[in-house]
């Protein structure tokens, strides 16, 4: 974080360059030029003020190795600029032209079985291929030379969703790069042998030329977990290095415009360690696609909470989301009434200053032709396009009111996220293959909402010392330094909540010894005042056996129970395992949830998995209002509403603040006693009393004060 790039936000072509950015991916090269003027007419009608251009256009820009065709790109950029629509210009390297693969098949990545990944989709290239990098950087320089001074181009969009199709590469280039990466990290082969624990299964190496990547080793094989974790880190680093090489190639020619690339953060995907990537962009961007079902809006809030942390509280960019259904899920549900507008304003409520979609016009062909767009197949006279126009007007209203540049006011509680722990939960060498750190983060986030408050989500490696409470859900990996930070935090008066599978291994995937959770050579255990001996794992796979155990406070655990001893007389046991099923596993009366006073603070241990309802009960009954991070514990002097059914966020600047209110469920919510100007109301009725409102399902109320 010390070397983080300076925050720079792309200007619009508006007076002063300000406003909330609104638009989407635009692919004019998929259409005949006689449609372009119609596109721009519809864009202006909808209030579009920015587009991402040329993301998949390398083959149109360079149709042959020694032939460049910029004319079409010149013409569309000129048309957009005259219409007042800014361009976020891509480096166009997301897809390479087929002639490159035919000439240099060595640029293809390989799968773990050793097979080359065939060309024809996105990112069918190896990030460690020097040949591919040479061609890609030549393209970047050509674009920078031609458009670096173009006033319509106000930002650079590097690549696209790095790692979507080449996150794991097992080719020989990757092997050699991995060996070099290991040598840089460990210095000596002895240090690497120690880190990977290679005395197990006879894996000791005599030199870095014997280092292997985790290719397929047979149906019954289990990869060395330390090796696999480092391969995850390597893949992240190689793609980040490729991004930086593209960025720097353009920056050498055009340094004065901001750079970004679109992350992929939703609670069903977060493949990179974006805590590292965020420091290498000038503004943070994300592609977010909604999760169907009852968790739709909560999942959006959860993903956005992490994005706000990655942006260090600065405004961030929604580079892609969908107007309605996508075409790549098992179930491609469309959005319900009001959700297209509501989801977009929800992103703004969580700190976004740009709302963009994939894509502008629905494709007539190709793999994503049934992906919803701003202009659907049925054209202008459609409900969906009218919603897009309604959204454009809403975003202009919010921009004119001064929302842009204000920042999301943080909570007092933080849920800590670790990409490395998420990678580690996918290992096949753990006590259960059902662990999922990121999903547990989501469950805790929803539980805070169900408890009537809101938590932030912060990367473990960032600074979270300013929070009152931090929660560690299934943070499997804790280094000694991580534990020292936690110990200082609690000793100084903070509250820590440690989840059931937290702190089991160190950064090399070595199990901490002496009892669970052993992180920090027992320091974490000492903070908690407990010591675990075994894990009890349940599941429906054991036919005829109990698949759940009840707790003395009415909660239920269904996957993982820690069999712990209470080592400190000062530990408060808040719940035990209880009942016949607990007795069968010799857990009846064993502590399940504990609290220990430590220094000036408190350390809680939630020793088993719990569902969202039970986690909310723990937050409500086990933590006091300050520990819950509830900055509005008393609503006597402010607006009155049900905080469980209503999400309230505040965005504030030096001279102005905005309150956003959104229902979380299927029923309308009522708010009374609101002070300030209602600058935006969507599916929201004003009551008879001053400051009284009824917000319908999928509605939004924004108050300026």
XYZ file of C-alpha atoms in Angstrom:
705
model
C 0.000 0.000 0.000
C 2.965 2.307 0.533
C 3.625 2.393 -3.230
C -0.001 2.817 -4.210
C -0.615 4.960 -7.278
C -2.221 8.350 -6.812
C -5.999 8.353 -7.209
C -7.024 9.893 -10.546
C -10.599 9.908 -11.821
C -11.399 10.111 -15.553
C -13.030 13.308 -16.736
C -16.243 13.439 -18.686
C -16.775 15.749 -21.649
C -19.175 17.804 -19.562
C -18.609 21.319 -18.262
C -15.896 20.921 -15.660
C -15.587 17.229 -16.558
C -17.880 16.250 -13.702
C -20.894 13.985 -13.306
C -21.612 10.351 -12.643
C -20.241 8.330 -15.539
C -22.949 6.363 -17.345
C -22.653 4.053 -20.324
C -21.163 0.684 -21.137
C -19.027 -1.479 -23.399
C -19.523 -0.329 -26.957
C -18.619 -2.652 -29.837
C -19.282 -0.694 -33.027
C -17.016 -3.036 -34.989
C -19.742 -5.691 -34.636
C -22.101 -3.502 -36.668
C -22.151 -1.778 -40.024
C -21.265 1.901 -39.863
C -24.749 2.971 -40.899
C -25.930 1.991 -37.406
C -23.382 4.185 -35.601
C -25.327 7.439 -35.914
C -28.416 5.685 -34.584
C -26.369 4.374 -31.662
C -25.197 7.861 -30.774
C -28.713 9.283 -31.067
C -29.960 6.652 -28.625
C -26.986 7.207 -26.323
C -27.702 10.933 -26.096
C -31.387 10.204 -25.537
C -30.492 7.883 -22.650
C -27.984 10.263 -21.080
C -24.917 8.128 -21.851
C -21.740 10.125 -21.285
C -18.990 7.495 -21.527
C -18.268 4.212 -23.305
C -15.531 1.586 -23.091
C -14.249 1.050 -26.598
C -12.207 -1.555 -28.530
C -11.994 -4.152 -25.753
C -12.074 -7.094 -28.184
C -10.918 -5.263 -31.318
C -7.292 -6.279 -31.840
C -8.092 -8.194 -35.029
C -9.928 -5.166 -36.476
C -7.061 -2.832 -35.555
C -4.345 -5.197 -36.820
C -5.974 -7.555 -39.345
C -2.565 -8.796 -40.483
C 0.817 -8.720 -38.825
C 2.109 -5.806 -40.886
C -1.193 -4.035 -41.585
C -2.885 -1.601 -39.236
C -6.443 -0.304 -39.678
C -7.274 2.671 -37.447
C -9.710 4.424 -39.761
C -12.868 2.879 -38.306
C -11.686 3.611 -34.758
C -10.827 7.204 -35.701
C -14.330 7.700 -37.126
C -16.238 6.338 -34.136
C -14.116 8.211 -31.599
C -14.723 11.398 -33.577
C -18.482 10.808 -33.622
C -18.558 10.067 -29.897
C -16.496 13.129 -29.044
C -18.752 15.438 -31.060
C -21.713 13.984 -29.160
C -20.062 14.736 -25.808
C -19.418 11.071 -24.983
C -16.042 10.275 -23.420
C -14.080 7.152 -24.343
C -12.395 4.718 -21.984
C -10.089 3.191 -24.594
C -9.039 -0.416 -24.165
C -5.605 -1.844 -24.894
C -7.558 -4.428 -26.971
C -5.416 -7.347 -25.780
C -8.249 -9.393 -24.273
C -8.550 -11.323 -27.530
C -5.703 -11.804 -29.991
C -6.167 -12.124 -33.772
C -6.178 -15.632 -35.192
C -3.189 -14.912 -37.429
C -1.067 -14.521 -34.282
C -2.002 -18.006 -33.084
C -1.371 -19.486 -36.527
C 2.059 -17.883 -36.679
C 3.025 -18.408 -33.039
C 1.133 -21.306 -31.491
C 3.585 -21.163 -28.570
C 1.612 -18.231 -27.117
C -1.249 -20.561 -26.167
C -1.623 -21.484 -22.484
C -1.841 -25.156 -21.463
C -4.226 -26.901 -19.096
C -3.036 -29.083 -16.216
C -3.143 -32.151 -18.478
C -0.588 -30.568 -20.820
C -3.062 -29.776 -23.600
C -2.871 -26.392 -25.324
C -5.913 -24.179 -24.806
C -7.301 -23.645 -28.280
C -7.778 -20.155 -29.670
C -11.204 -18.695 -30.284
C -12.312 -17.421 -26.888
C -11.125 -14.629 -24.634
C -7.625 -14.622 -23.147
C -6.364 -17.627 -25.058
C -2.803 -16.547 -24.357
C -0.101 -17.242 -21.834
C 0.847 -14.266 -19.646
C 4.416 -15.640 -19.451
C 4.883 -15.873 -23.220
C 7.575 -13.379 -24.315
C 6.314 -13.616 -27.889
C 2.763 -12.678 -26.929
C 3.986 -9.844 -24.711
C 6.025 -8.398 -27.572
C 2.998 -8.279 -29.874
C 0.698 -6.967 -27.128
C 3.020 -4.145 -26.114
C 3.489 -3.137 -29.737
C -0.289 -2.774 -29.981
C -0.369 -0.717 -26.748
C 2.271 1.678 -28.087
C 0.464 2.066 -31.403
C -2.760 2.994 -29.596
C -0.978 5.436 -27.297
C 0.791 7.132 -30.199
C -2.450 7.567 -32.101
C -4.905 8.452 -29.325
C -2.805 9.676 -26.409
C -3.557 13.330 -27.242
C -7.153 12.766 -28.347
C -9.386 14.791 -25.975
C -12.259 12.326 -26.340
C -10.126 9.545 -24.839
C -10.128 10.341 -21.126
C -9.007 7.000 -19.630
C -7.221 3.765 -20.523
C -8.868 0.408 -19.996
C -6.112 -2.194 -19.777
C -6.953 -5.711 -20.966
C -10.279 -7.013 -19.740
C -11.046 -9.229 -16.747
C -7.487 -10.495 -16.460
C -7.458 -14.174 -15.543
C -10.914 -15.076 -16.756
C -9.598 -17.779 -19.085
C -5.868 -17.931 -18.317
C -5.697 -17.722 -14.526
C -3.931 -21.102 -14.473
C -1.346 -21.839 -17.125
C 0.745 -25.016 -17.165
C 2.865 -24.467 -20.287
C 6.663 -24.612 -20.306
C 6.898 -20.812 -20.297
C 4.885 -20.844 -17.087
C 7.110 -23.558 -15.626
C 10.283 -21.542 -16.251
C 8.650 -18.368 -14.948
C 7.436 -20.187 -11.834
C 10.953 -21.450 -11.134
C 12.295 -17.908 -11.421
C 9.470 -16.609 -9.206
C 10.302 -19.204 -6.534
C 14.004 -18.328 -6.649
C 13.217 -14.628 -6.197
C 10.901 -15.367 -3.286
C 12.965 -17.942 -1.389
C 16.551 -17.283 -2.437
C 17.775 -20.804 -1.730
C 16.388 -24.217 -2.570
C 16.658 -25.137 1.083
C 14.272 -22.341 2.023
C 11.828 -23.513 -0.634
C 12.046 -27.132 0.572
C 11.294 -25.920 4.102
C 8.365 -23.786 2.968
C 6.753 -26.562 0.938
C 7.468 -29.315 3.450
C 9.020 -31.470 0.756
C 10.220 -34.154 3.154
C 6.622 -35.415 2.890
C 6.200 -37.873 -0.017
C 9.840 -37.554 -1.090
C 9.550 -34.198 -2.851
C 12.876 -32.619 -1.836
C 14.531 -30.621 -4.619
C 18.252 -30.126 -5.218
C 17.888 -26.944 -7.239
C 15.306 -24.584 -8.708
C 15.562 -26.449 -12.003
C 13.664 -29.296 -10.276
C 10.726 -27.099 -9.243
C 7.477 -28.308 -10.802
C 4.118 -26.717 -11.410
C 1.080 -28.702 -10.161
C 0.184 -30.449 -13.395
C -2.111 -33.483 -13.380
C -0.477 -36.330 -11.469
C -3.149 -39.002 -11.653
C -6.735 -39.347 -10.534
C -5.852 -40.160 -6.925
C -3.178 -37.513 -6.459
C -3.240 -34.615 -4.026
C -1.103 -31.593 -4.818
C 1.376 -30.426 -2.199
C -0.715 -27.652 -0.599
C 2.252 -25.318 -0.123
C 3.195 -25.731 -3.775
C -0.385 -25.141 -4.883
C -0.721 -22.003 -2.755
C 2.467 -20.574 -4.243
C 1.217 -21.439 -7.744
C -1.912 -19.406 -6.975
C 0.253 -16.485 -5.883
C 2.432 -16.887 -8.973
C -0.573 -16.845 -11.338
C -1.860 -13.687 -9.682
C 1.561 -12.037 -9.925
C 2.170 -13.032 -13.547
C -1.093 -11.480 -14.699
C -0.496 -8.404 -12.570
C 2.973 -8.067 -14.133
C 1.410 -8.353 -17.589
C -1.120 -5.637 -16.742
C 1.670 -3.367 -15.491
C 3.707 -3.964 -18.641
C 0.735 -2.913 -20.802
C 0.021 0.084 -18.601
C 3.627 1.233 -18.572
C 3.983 0.861 -22.344
C 1.119 3.338 -22.777
C 2.205 5.551 -19.875
C 5.615 6.127 -21.473
C 3.803 7.842 -24.329
C 0.604 9.042 -22.632
C 1.194 9.517 -18.888
C -1.475 12.110 -18.168
C -4.635 9.986 -18.412
C -5.754 7.546 -15.691
C -5.440 3.774 -15.995
C -7.744 1.037 -14.779
C -8.695 -2.558 -15.411
C -11.924 -4.275 -14.481
C -11.780 -6.524 -11.426
C -14.241 -9.407 -11.072
C -15.656 -9.175 -7.564
C -18.894 -10.843 -6.686
C -19.328 -13.454 -4.007
C -19.226 -16.197 -6.632
C -15.964 -14.972 -8.132
C -12.935 -13.156 -6.807
C -10.070 -15.004 -8.428
C -7.238 -12.476 -8.007
C -5.697 -10.908 -4.932
C -7.238 -7.562 -5.755
C -5.736 -6.060 -2.608
C -2.493 -6.085 -4.624
C -4.057 -5.039 -7.916
C -5.845 -2.040 -6.404
C -2.536 -0.311 -5.753
C -1.602 -0.496 -9.435
C -4.634 1.282 -10.918
C -5.453 4.979 -10.811
C -9.091 4.248 -10.046
C -10.647 0.948 -9.007
C -13.166 -0.702 -11.361
C -15.364 -3.775 -11.062
C -17.571 -6.065 -13.116
C -20.468 -7.207 -10.953
C -23.258 -9.558 -12.015
C -26.183 -10.111 -9.712
C -26.828 -13.321 -7.828
C -30.302 -14.645 -8.562
C -32.663 -15.377 -5.659
C -33.430 -13.803 -2.321
C -29.803 -12.799 -1.668
C -29.692 -10.564 -4.774
C -29.405 -7.137 -3.145
C -27.446 -8.301 -0.075
C -24.858 -9.932 -2.325
C -24.517 -6.683 -4.260
C -23.971 -4.736 -1.028
C -21.408 -7.301 0.121
C -19.371 -7.207 -3.092
C -19.508 -3.422 -3.144
C -18.311 -3.243 0.458
C -15.087 -4.977 -0.589
C -14.774 -2.683 -3.613
C -15.039 0.380 -1.404
C -12.229 -0.967 0.783
C -10.055 -1.751 -2.252
C -10.582 1.864 -3.347
C -9.541 3.058 0.144
C -12.857 4.852 0.399
C -12.395 6.797 -2.826
C -15.146 6.586 -5.460
C -14.929 3.555 -7.704
C -16.198 2.483 -11.107
C -18.816 -0.093 -12.080
C -17.336 -1.083 -15.421
C -19.893 -3.807 -16.128
C -23.172 -5.054 -14.782
C -26.288 -6.236 -16.584
C -29.520 -4.501 -17.461
C -31.319 -7.829 -17.026
C -30.510 -11.501 -17.714
C -27.150 -12.912 -18.761
C -26.596 -16.061 -20.845
C -23.772 -17.866 -19.032
C -25.430 -19.197 -15.869
C -27.341 -22.412 -15.309
C -30.331 -20.210 -14.505
C -30.467 -16.925 -16.405
C -33.175 -14.987 -14.615
C -34.096 -11.519 -15.768
C -34.345 -8.631 -13.365
C -37.619 -7.931 -11.613
C -39.603 -4.748 -11.832
C -37.422 -1.836 -10.800
C -34.232 -3.828 -10.280
C -32.316 -2.412 -13.242
C -32.545 1.087 -11.790
C -32.437 -0.023 -8.142
C -29.243 -2.084 -8.561
C -27.493 0.811 -10.252
C -28.414 3.299 -7.530
C -27.429 0.698 -4.931
C -23.900 0.700 -6.379
C -23.883 4.491 -6.043
C -25.097 4.155 -2.451
C -22.076 1.942 -1.782
C -19.551 4.407 -3.192
C -19.588 4.053 -7.007
C -19.375 7.165 -9.179
C -19.717 5.304 -12.500
C -22.486 2.973 -13.680
C -21.787 1.008 -16.841
C -23.192 -2.099 -18.472
C -22.131 -4.901 -20.728
C -23.046 -3.876 -23.288
C -24.581 -0.975 -25.245
C -26.362 -2.903 -28.001
C -27.267 -6.595 -27.724
C -25.205 -8.635 -30.183
C -26.891 -10.306 -33.125
C -24.401 -13.182 -33.081
C -21.653 -14.743 -31.023
C -21.353 -16.344 -27.603
C -23.038 -13.489 -25.738
C -25.853 -12.621 -28.111
C -28.500 -13.429 -25.495
C -26.789 -11.341 -22.814
C -29.026 -8.376 -21.964
C -27.884 -4.926 -23.062
C -28.846 -1.268 -22.843
C -30.492 -1.527 -26.281
C -32.106 -4.976 -26.533
C -32.763 -6.981 -29.671
C -36.278 -5.528 -29.788
C -34.821 -2.030 -30.067
C -35.758 1.409 -28.789
C -39.463 0.891 -28.158
C -38.967 -1.460 -25.223
C -39.459 -1.428 -21.500
C -35.767 -2.166 -20.965
C -34.474 0.770 -23.005
C -36.958 3.078 -21.279
C -35.521 1.924 -17.949
C -32.049 2.752 -19.241
C -33.262 6.265 -20.093
C -34.858 6.578 -16.672
C -31.575 5.527 -15.070
C -29.601 8.032 -17.119
C -31.867 10.833 -15.891
C -31.551 9.611 -12.296
C -27.757 9.547 -12.425
C -27.693 13.050 -13.898
C -29.921 14.224 -11.058
C -27.586 12.706 -8.487
C -24.536 14.094 -10.248
C -26.045 17.586 -10.420
C -26.896 17.353 -6.715
C -23.231 16.779 -5.902
C -23.014 13.062 -5.153
C -19.911 12.591 -7.292
C -16.765 12.790 -5.205
C -18.457 12.167 -1.871
C -17.285 9.066 -0.036
C -19.051 6.225 1.740
C -19.017 6.746 5.506
C -17.472 3.619 7.060
C -18.978 1.336 9.665
C -17.446 0.615 13.048
C -17.050 -3.112 12.295
C -14.984 -4.814 9.599
C -15.124 -8.343 8.219
C -11.633 -9.300 7.066
C -11.165 -10.869 3.647
C -8.075 -12.751 2.501
C -7.662 -13.890 -1.092
C -5.032 -16.361 0.064
C -7.452 -17.916 2.551
C -10.040 -18.156 -0.221
C -7.487 -19.972 -2.390
C -6.564 -22.216 0.537
C -10.166 -23.291 1.184
C -10.156 -24.905 -2.267
C -7.412 -27.322 -1.227
C -8.318 -31.009 -1.183
C -6.126 -31.606 1.879
C -8.294 -29.893 4.510
C -10.629 -31.571 7.026
C -13.575 -30.568 4.812
C -13.853 -29.734 1.109
C -16.939 -27.631 1.806
C -15.114 -24.632 3.237
C -15.505 -21.338 1.402
C -13.963 -18.270 2.978
C -15.604 -15.740 0.628
C -19.060 -17.242 1.128
C -18.528 -17.118 4.890
C -17.614 -13.434 4.540
C -20.905 -12.959 2.675
C -22.859 -14.801 5.376
C -21.353 -12.652 8.119
C -22.078 -9.531 6.065
C -25.717 -10.518 5.655
C -25.902 -11.397 9.349
C -24.802 -7.879 10.301
C -27.563 -6.512 8.061
C -30.070 -8.889 9.677
C -28.894 -7.630 13.052
C -29.783 -4.093 12.031
C -26.320 -2.725 11.326
C -23.755 -2.736 8.539
C -20.176 -3.982 8.483
C -17.428 -3.088 6.062
C -15.294 -5.707 4.287
C -11.572 -5.008 4.403
C -8.621 -7.014 3.039
C -6.634 -8.620 5.834
C -3.417 -7.057 4.510
C -4.875 -3.516 4.643
C -5.078 -1.277 7.707
C -8.153 -2.130 9.789
C -6.850 -0.792 13.100
C -9.334 2.078 13.137
C -12.365 -0.204 13.508
C -13.994 -1.097 16.813
C -14.515 -4.748 15.851
C -12.966 -7.098 13.299
C -14.400 -10.483 12.296
C -12.305 -13.306 10.816
C -14.576 -15.853 9.046
C -12.658 -18.959 7.915
C -9.445 -16.955 7.565
C -7.479 -20.187 7.328
C -4.118 -18.518 6.774
C -2.688 -16.259 9.450
C 0.996 -15.409 9.545
C 2.830 -14.568 12.722
C 2.702 -10.889 11.774
C -1.063 -11.105 11.174
C -1.525 -12.477 14.689
C 0.732 -9.792 16.154
C -1.461 -7.138 14.531
C -4.562 -8.779 15.991
C -2.946 -9.032 19.416
C -2.034 -5.326 19.432
C -5.544 -4.466 18.241
C -7.286 -6.368 21.034
C -4.823 -5.386 23.731
C -5.460 -1.765 22.813
C -9.225 -2.079 23.273
C -10.526 -3.647 20.072
C -12.884 -6.581 19.716
C -12.014 -9.568 17.554
C -14.404 -12.339 16.518
C -12.560 -15.469 15.383
C -14.448 -17.936 13.193
C -14.383 -21.719 13.415
C -11.709 -22.501 10.789
C -9.477 -19.483 11.302
C -5.757 -19.466 11.971
C -5.135 -23.154 11.281
C -2.202 -22.720 8.886
C 0.572 -20.230 8.248
C 1.515 -18.511 5.005
C 3.324 -21.660 3.798
C 0.317 -23.922 4.499
C 2.078 -25.380 7.549
C -0.305 -26.346 10.330
C 0.189 -24.311 13.492
C 0.893 -26.773 16.330
C -0.089 -26.999 19.980
C -3.853 -27.005 19.536
C -6.334 -25.093 17.420
C -6.320 -22.284 16.439
C -2.552 -22.245 16.804
C -1.683 -19.182 14.717
C 1.254 -17.173 15.973
C 2.699 -20.140 17.876
C -0.259 -20.068 20.228
C -0.704 -16.294 20.551
C -4.168 -16.420 18.951
C -5.126 -19.313 21.216
C -3.929 -17.356 24.226
C -6.038 -14.349 23.253
C -9.100 -16.573 23.040
C -8.337 -18.531 26.212
C -9.238 -21.845 24.588
C -7.460 -24.803 22.987
C -8.970 -27.067 20.338
C -8.079 -30.743 20.147
C -10.081 -32.069 17.181
C -12.519 -31.058 14.497
C -15.889 -32.750 14.259
C -17.090 -32.788 10.639
C -20.721 -33.519 9.752
C -22.413 -34.183 6.456
C -25.290 -35.974 4.794
C -22.744 -38.303 3.154
C -22.648 -40.306 6.417
C -25.972 -42.073 5.973
C -27.818 -42.694 9.199
C -25.587 -40.360 11.220
C -26.652 -37.008 12.699
C -26.037 -34.174 10.239
C -26.587 -31.332 12.683
C -25.843 -30.537 16.310
C -27.756 -28.068 18.441
C -26.310 -25.476 20.779
C -27.573 -24.604 24.234
C -28.796 -21.209 22.991
C -30.969 -22.679 20.240
C -28.489 -22.327 17.363
C -27.559 -25.204 15.035
C -24.273 -26.270 13.428
C -24.188 -28.522 10.369
C -20.613 -28.791 9.096
C -17.736 -28.176 11.514
C -17.457 -28.204 15.297
C -14.280 -27.517 17.254
C -13.756 -29.789 20.254
C -12.155 -27.266 22.608
C -11.026 -26.929 26.186
C -11.421 -23.664 28.059
C -7.941 -22.869 29.356
C -8.614 -19.625 31.180
C -10.913 -19.217 34.175
C -11.886 -15.784 32.917
C -13.410 -17.084 29.696
C -17.174 -16.638 29.414
C -18.864 -19.599 27.742
C -21.743 -18.117 25.751
C -23.026 -21.416 24.323
C -22.226 -25.119 24.480
C -23.056 -28.081 22.268
C -26.128 -29.774 23.697
C -28.454 -32.701 23.151
C -28.392 -36.290 21.992
C -26.492 -35.599 18.754
C -23.809 -33.685 20.650
C -23.513 -36.510 23.143
C -22.981 -39.049 20.354
C -19.861 -37.145 19.336
C -18.798 -36.598 22.966
C -19.437 -32.865 22.646
C -22.354 -32.423 25.067
C -21.467 -29.527 27.345
C -18.348 -28.576 25.344
C -17.938 -24.853 24.752
C -19.057 -23.723 21.285
C -18.993 -19.913 21.574
C -16.756 -18.076 24.027
C -15.634 -14.597 25.035
C -12.353 -13.691 26.689
C -11.263 -10.334 28.068
C -7.761 -9.608 26.814
C -5.893 -6.417 27.613
C -8.358 -3.578 27.103
C -10.392 -5.535 24.552
C -12.312 -8.738 23.945
C -11.742 -11.886 21.887
C -14.719 -14.024 20.830
C -14.467 -17.531 19.398
C -17.325 -18.898 17.295
C -16.204 -22.510 17.217
C -18.652 -23.921 14.698
C -20.370 -23.052 11.446
C -23.697 -21.219 11.803
C -26.237 -20.079 9.253
C -27.012 -16.419 8.637
C -29.922 -16.333 11.101
C -27.799 -17.753 13.903
C -24.899 -15.445 13.123
C -27.332 -12.525 13.321
C -28.516 -13.812 16.693
C -24.919 -13.941 17.898
C -24.271 -10.376 16.690
C -27.477 -9.152 18.321
C -27.187 -10.959 21.655
C -23.458 -11.571 21.992
C -22.035 -8.198 20.961
C -22.891 -4.833 22.462
C -23.928 -1.962 20.139
C -20.402 -0.531 19.982
C -18.942 -3.950 19.134
C -21.539 -4.370 16.383
C -20.152 -1.241 14.782
C -23.562 0.373 15.031
C -22.948 4.099 14.705
C -26.705 4.682 14.921
C -27.484 2.481 17.919
C -29.930 5.077 19.151
C -32.316 6.452 16.557
C -34.110 8.730 18.990
C -32.588 11.883 17.485
C -32.614 10.773 13.846
C -34.875 9.120 11.277
C -37.034 6.231 12.435
C -37.032 3.069 10.317
C -36.500 -0.644 10.659
C -32.731 -1.105 10.206
C -33.181 -4.830 9.557
C -35.357 -4.382 6.479
C -33.674 -1.178 5.256
C -30.138 -0.542 4.121
C -29.024 2.974 5.014
C -25.703 4.313 3.792
C -24.251 7.788 3.985
C -21.971 9.425 1.441
C -20.316 12.594 2.674
C -18.046 15.344 1.381
C -16.592 18.449 2.888
C -19.818 20.450 2.631
C -22.594 18.029 1.731
C -23.901 14.604 2.705
C -26.374 12.184 1.147
C -28.429 9.468 2.821
C -29.469 6.466 0.721
C -32.335 4.220 1.865
C -33.082 0.926 0.093
C -35.403 -1.950 1.092
C -33.673 -5.311 1.463
C -36.709 -7.516 0.979
C -39.997 -7.900 -0.830
C -42.038 -5.449 1.208
C -42.136 -1.682 1.372
C -40.319 0.086 4.193
C -41.376 3.242 5.979
C -39.135 6.035 7.162
C -40.206 8.875 9.428
C -38.448 11.956 10.713
C -36.112 12.400 7.739
C -34.513 15.832 7.569
C -33.158 17.169 4.308
C -34.083 17.510 0.655
C -35.291 14.401 -1.221
C -33.123 14.721 -4.340
C -34.148 11.374 -5.815
C -37.111 9.088 -5.270
C -37.701 5.855 -7.164
C -40.754 3.758 -6.349
C -41.116 5.893 -3.261
C -44.186 7.759 -1.959
C -44.069 10.782 0.300
C -46.242 10.509 3.399
C -48.565 13.066 4.904
C -46.145 13.917 7.721
C -42.999 15.932 6.919
C -40.029 13.643 6.373
C -42.216 10.535 6.032
C -41.748 8.135 3.114
C -42.868 4.692 1.978
C -40.294 2.957 -0.233
C -41.719 0.133 -2.286
C -39.925 -3.064 -3.181
C -36.836 -2.293 -5.284
C -37.234 1.397 -4.543
C -34.688 4.026 -3.507
C -34.790 7.255 -1.540
C -31.871 9.705 -1.582
C -31.806 12.640 0.845
C -29.398 15.576 0.608
C -28.490 17.419 3.770
